[in-house]
Amino acid sequence: MTTETPPAEHPQLLTDRLLIWAGGRTPGEQAAVIALIDEGDLLTRPDIQQLLVVDTGTTLHCDWPRFETRYRTTLTLDDEEDAFLTLVIATAFPRLVALWKVEALGRRRLTIILRAVEHLATTSTTVQEPT
């Protein structure tokens, strides 16, 4: 007799758990989480995880306000990483960010940010202009 192992109730991968959480959040937070996952490097850093991700064991979420107020003083970042995280935060929560920040991004990270902006544009409700 063969017994099957029941599927886990909660995905074990951090990225899977973040995607599930983001699914119920704003389009900006969804786009920000997807951008971090697509980037692939920063979210694997323990210092970024400790500052951004709150994991209670049963629930998991991104603490964007805490991250925004502390990432520059807590983390060691190069110019490109700083620019990328600044733009990700501005995607999660609308912030005024100087467009020159994109100058610090390499092609790969710029492409990820542009996809995040596209996600925002396609998932946000369009305001109809009066005719």
PDB file of C-alpha atoms in Angstrom:
ATOM      1  CA  MET A   1       0.000   0.000   0.000  1.00  0.00           C
ATOM      2  CA  THR A   2       1.413   3.357  -1.069  1.00  0.00           C
ATOM      3  CA  THR A   3       0.728   6.484   0.918  1.00  0.00           C
ATOM      4  CA  GLU A   4       0.993   9.842  -0.748  1.00  0.00           C
ATOM      5  CA  THR A   5       2.513  12.755   1.035  1.00  0.00           C
ATOM      6  CA  PRO A   6      -0.102  15.482   1.290  1.00  0.00           C
ATOM      7  CA  PRO A   7       0.876  18.776  -0.319  1.00  0.00           C
ATOM      8  CA  ALA A   8       2.217  21.389   2.043  1.00  0.00           C
ATOM      9  CA  GLU A   9      -0.371  23.888   3.190  1.00  0.00           C
ATOM     10  CA  HIS A  10       2.031  26.763   2.709  1.00  0.00           C
ATOM     11  CA  PRO A  11       4.650  27.049  -0.019  1.00  0.00           C
ATOM     12  CA  GLN A  12       8.125  26.794   1.437  1.00  0.00           C
ATOM     13  CA  LEU A  13      10.001  29.063  -0.949  1.00  0.00           C
ATOM     14  CA  LEU A  14      10.207  32.684   0.102  1.00  0.00           C
ATOM     15  CA  THR A  15       9.437  33.804  -3.441  1.00  0.00           C
ATOM     16  CA  ASP A  16       6.306  31.648  -3.630  1.00  0.00           C
ATOM     17  CA  ARG A  17       5.085  32.926  -0.286  1.00  0.00           C
ATOM     18  CA  LEU A  18       5.729  36.539  -1.317  1.00  0.00           C
ATOM     19  CA  LEU A  19       3.821  36.032  -4.569  1.00  0.00           C
ATOM     20  CA  ILE A  20       0.844  34.638  -2.672  1.00  0.00           C
ATOM     21  CA  TRP A  21       0.892  37.598  -0.284  1.00  0.00           C
ATOM     22  CA  ALA A  22       1.297  40.099  -3.132  1.00  0.00           C
ATOM     23  CA  GLY A  23      -1.668  38.573  -4.951  1.00  0.00           C
ATOM     24  CA  GLY A  24      -3.974  40.260  -2.465  1.00  0.00           C
ATOM     25  CA  ARG A  25      -2.170  43.596  -2.459  1.00  0.00           C
ATOM     26  CA  THR A  26      -2.173  46.694  -4.655  1.00  0.00           C
ATOM     27  CA  PRO A  27      -0.898  46.504  -8.245  1.00  0.00           C
ATOM     28  CA  GLY A  28       2.139  48.519  -7.139  1.00  0.00           C
ATOM     29  CA  GLU A  29       3.058  46.070  -4.402  1.00  0.00           C
ATOM     30  CA  GLN A  30       2.503  43.175  -6.794  1.00  0.00           C
ATOM     31  CA  ALA A  31       4.812  44.791  -9.349  1.00  0.00           C
ATOM     32  CA  ALA A  32       7.439  45.529  -6.686  1.00  0.00           C
ATOM     33  CA  VAL A  33       7.481  41.938  -5.424  1.00  0.00           C
ATOM     34  CA  ILE A  34       7.670  40.582  -8.970  1.00  0.00           C
ATOM     35  CA  ALA A  35      10.549  42.970  -9.730  1.00  0.00           C
ATOM     36  CA  LEU A  36      12.489  41.823  -6.667  1.00  0.00           C
ATOM     37  CA  ILE A  37      11.951  38.182  -7.578  1.00  0.00           C
ATOM     38  CA  ASP A  38      12.845  38.753 -11.245  1.00  0.00           C
ATOM     39  CA  GLU A  39      16.020  40.594 -10.267  1.00  0.00           C
ATOM     40  CA  GLY A  40      17.099  37.460  -8.444  1.00  0.00           C
ATOM     41  CA  ASP A  41      20.053  38.769  -6.432  1.00  0.00           C
ATOM     42  CA  LEU A  42      18.921  41.333  -3.881  1.00  0.00           C
ATOM     43  CA  LEU A  43      16.096  39.285  -2.390  1.00  0.00           C
ATOM     44  CA  THR A  44      18.503  36.416  -1.701  1.00  0.00           C
ATOM     45  CA  ARG A  45      20.578  38.631   0.600  1.00  0.00           C
ATOM     46  CA  PRO A  46      19.860  37.900   4.283  1.00  0.00           C
ATOM     47  CA  ASP A  47      20.266  41.574   5.237  1.00  0.00           C
ATOM     48  CA  ILE A  48      17.603  42.628   2.726  1.00  0.00           C
ATOM     49  CA  GLN A  49      15.289  39.811   3.785  1.00  0.00           C
ATOM     50  CA  GLN A  50      15.657  40.797   7.452  1.00  0.00           C
ATOM     51  CA  LEU A  51      14.851  44.413   6.723  1.00  0.00           C
ATOM     52  CA  LEU A  52      12.029  43.894   4.201  1.00  0.00           C
ATOM     53  CA  VAL A  53      10.294  40.588   4.936  1.00  0.00           C
ATOM     54  CA  VAL A  54       8.292  39.927   8.076  1.00  0.00           C
ATOM     55  CA  ASP A  55       7.694  36.209   8.581  1.00  0.00           C
ATOM     56  CA  THR A  56       5.599  35.239  11.591  1.00  0.00           C
ATOM     57  CA  GLY A  57       5.733  31.558  10.715  1.00  0.00           C
ATOM     58  CA  THR A  58       2.133  31.566   9.545  1.00  0.00           C
ATOM     59  CA  THR A  59       2.045  34.805   7.595  1.00  0.00           C
ATOM     60  CA  LEU A  60       4.590  36.662   5.574  1.00  0.00           C
ATOM     61  CA  HIS A  61       4.611  40.196   4.173  1.00  0.00           C
ATOM     62  CA  CYS A  62       6.843  43.010   2.991  1.00  0.00           C
ATOM     63  CA  ASP A  63       7.230  45.869   5.442  1.00  0.00           C
ATOM     64  CA  TRP A  64       7.740  48.585   2.838  1.00  0.00           C
ATOM     65  CA  PRO A  65       7.633  51.551   5.280  1.00  0.00           C
ATOM     66  CA  ARG A  66      10.332  50.072   7.531  1.00  0.00           C
ATOM     67  CA  PHE A  67      12.428  49.142   4.525  1.00  0.00           C
ATOM     68  CA  GLU A  68      12.085  52.604   2.988  1.00  0.00           C
ATOM     69  CA  THR A  69      13.163  54.402   6.144  1.00  0.00           C
ATOM     70  CA  ARG A  70      16.168  52.181   6.858  1.00  0.00           C
ATOM     71  CA  TYR A  71      17.577  50.563   3.718  1.00  0.00           C
ATOM     72  CA  ARG A  72      20.103  53.284   2.890  1.00  0.00           C
ATOM     73  CA  THR A  73      21.498  53.458   6.418  1.00  0.00           C
ATOM     74  CA  THR A  74      21.380  49.725   7.162  1.00  0.00           C
ATOM     75  CA  LEU A  75      22.452  48.065   3.921  1.00  0.00           C
ATOM     76  CA  THR A  76      25.690  48.263   1.978  1.00  0.00           C
ATOM     77  CA  LEU A  77      24.596  48.993  -1.595  1.00  0.00           C
ATOM     78  CA  ASP A  78      26.319  50.065  -4.757  1.00  0.00           C
ATOM     79  CA  ASP A  79      24.764  52.835  -6.871  1.00  0.00           C
ATOM     80  CA  GLU A  80      22.860  50.422  -9.113  1.00  0.00           C
ATOM     81  CA  GLU A  81      21.427  48.437  -6.198  1.00  0.00           C
ATOM     82  CA  ASP A  82      20.376  51.660  -4.467  1.00  0.00           C
ATOM     83  CA  ALA A  83      18.707  52.957  -7.632  1.00  0.00           C
ATOM     84  CA  PHE A  84      16.915  49.656  -8.212  1.00  0.00           C
ATOM     85  CA  LEU A  85      15.584  49.474  -4.650  1.00  0.00           C
ATOM     86  CA  THR A  86      14.537  53.135  -4.762  1.00  0.00           C
ATOM     87  CA  LEU A  87      12.511  52.468  -7.912  1.00  0.00           C
ATOM     88  CA  VAL A  88      11.036  49.260  -6.472  1.00  0.00           C
ATOM     89  CA  ILE A  89       9.844  51.164  -3.398  1.00  0.00           C
ATOM     90  CA  ALA A  90       8.372  53.863  -5.651  1.00  0.00           C
ATOM     91  CA  THR A  91       6.524  51.095  -7.475  1.00  0.00           C
ATOM     92  CA  ALA A  92       5.171  49.596  -4.256  1.00  0.00           C
ATOM     93  CA  PHE A  93       4.061  52.936  -2.874  1.00  0.00           C
ATOM     94  CA  PRO A  94       3.887  55.923  -5.204  1.00  0.00           C
ATOM     95  CA  ARG A  95       6.806  58.188  -4.414  1.00  0.00           C
ATOM     96  CA  LEU A  96       8.376  61.061  -6.222  1.00  0.00           C
ATOM     97  CA  VAL A  97      11.628  59.683  -7.580  1.00  0.00           C
ATOM     98  CA  ALA A  98      14.026  61.521  -9.843  1.00  0.00           C
ATOM     99  CA  LEU A  99      14.059  59.879 -13.239  1.00  0.00           C
ATOM    100  CA  TRP A 100      17.849  60.129 -13.323  1.00  0.00           C
ATOM    101  CA  LYS A 101      17.886  57.111 -10.980  1.00  0.00           C
ATOM    102  CA  VAL A 102      17.450  54.904 -14.065  1.00  0.00           C
ATOM    103  CA  GLU A 103      20.874  56.073 -15.299  1.00  0.00           C
ATOM    104  CA  ALA A 104      22.502  53.918 -12.606  1.00  0.00           C
ATOM    105  CA  LEU A 105      20.695  50.775 -13.730  1.00  0.00           C
ATOM    106  CA  GLY A 106      22.220  48.219 -16.025  1.00  0.00           C
ATOM    107  CA  ARG A 107      20.130  46.880 -18.899  1.00  0.00           C
ATOM    108  CA  ARG A 108      18.865  43.844 -16.940  1.00  0.00           C
ATOM    109  CA  ARG A 109      17.597  45.820 -13.947  1.00  0.00           C
ATOM    110  CA  LEU A 110      16.199  48.585 -16.166  1.00  0.00           C
ATOM    111  CA  THR A 111      14.196  45.972 -18.080  1.00  0.00           C
ATOM    112  CA  ILE A 112      12.801  44.644 -14.790  1.00  0.00           C
ATOM    113  CA  ILE A 113      11.761  48.136 -13.652  1.00  0.00           C
ATOM    114  CA  LEU A 114      10.123  48.850 -17.019  1.00  0.00           C
ATOM    115  CA  ARG A 115       8.137  45.596 -16.715  1.00  0.00           C
ATOM    116  CA  ALA A 116       7.029  46.691 -13.233  1.00  0.00           C
ATOM    117  CA  VAL A 117       5.849  50.033 -14.605  1.00  0.00           C
ATOM    118  CA  GLU A 118       4.048  48.207 -17.416  1.00  0.00           C
ATOM    119  CA  HIS A 119       2.357  45.983 -14.814  1.00  0.00           C
ATOM    120  CA  LEU A 120       1.132  49.104 -13.048  1.00  0.00           C
ATOM    121  CA  ALA A 121      -0.165  50.574 -16.280  1.00  0.00           C
ATOM    122  CA  THR A 122      -2.064  47.456 -17.279  1.00  0.00           C
ATOM    123  CA  THR A 123      -3.570  46.628 -13.875  1.00  0.00           C
ATOM    124  CA  SER A 124      -4.512  50.066 -12.617  1.00  0.00           C
ATOM    125  CA  THR A 125      -7.940  51.373 -13.414  1.00  0.00           C
ATOM    126  CA  THR A 126      -7.860  53.869 -16.209  1.00  0.00           C
ATOM    127  CA  VAL A 127      -9.364  57.237 -15.455  1.00  0.00           C
ATOM    128  CA  GLN A 128     -11.568  58.344 -18.304  1.00  0.00           C
ATOM    129  CA  GLU A 129     -10.926  61.861 -19.555  1.00  0.00           C
ATOM    130  CA  PRO A 130     -14.121  63.919 -19.893  1.00  0.00           C
ATOM    131  CA  THR A 131     -15.094  64.543 -23.500  1.00  0.00           C
TER     132      THR A 131
END
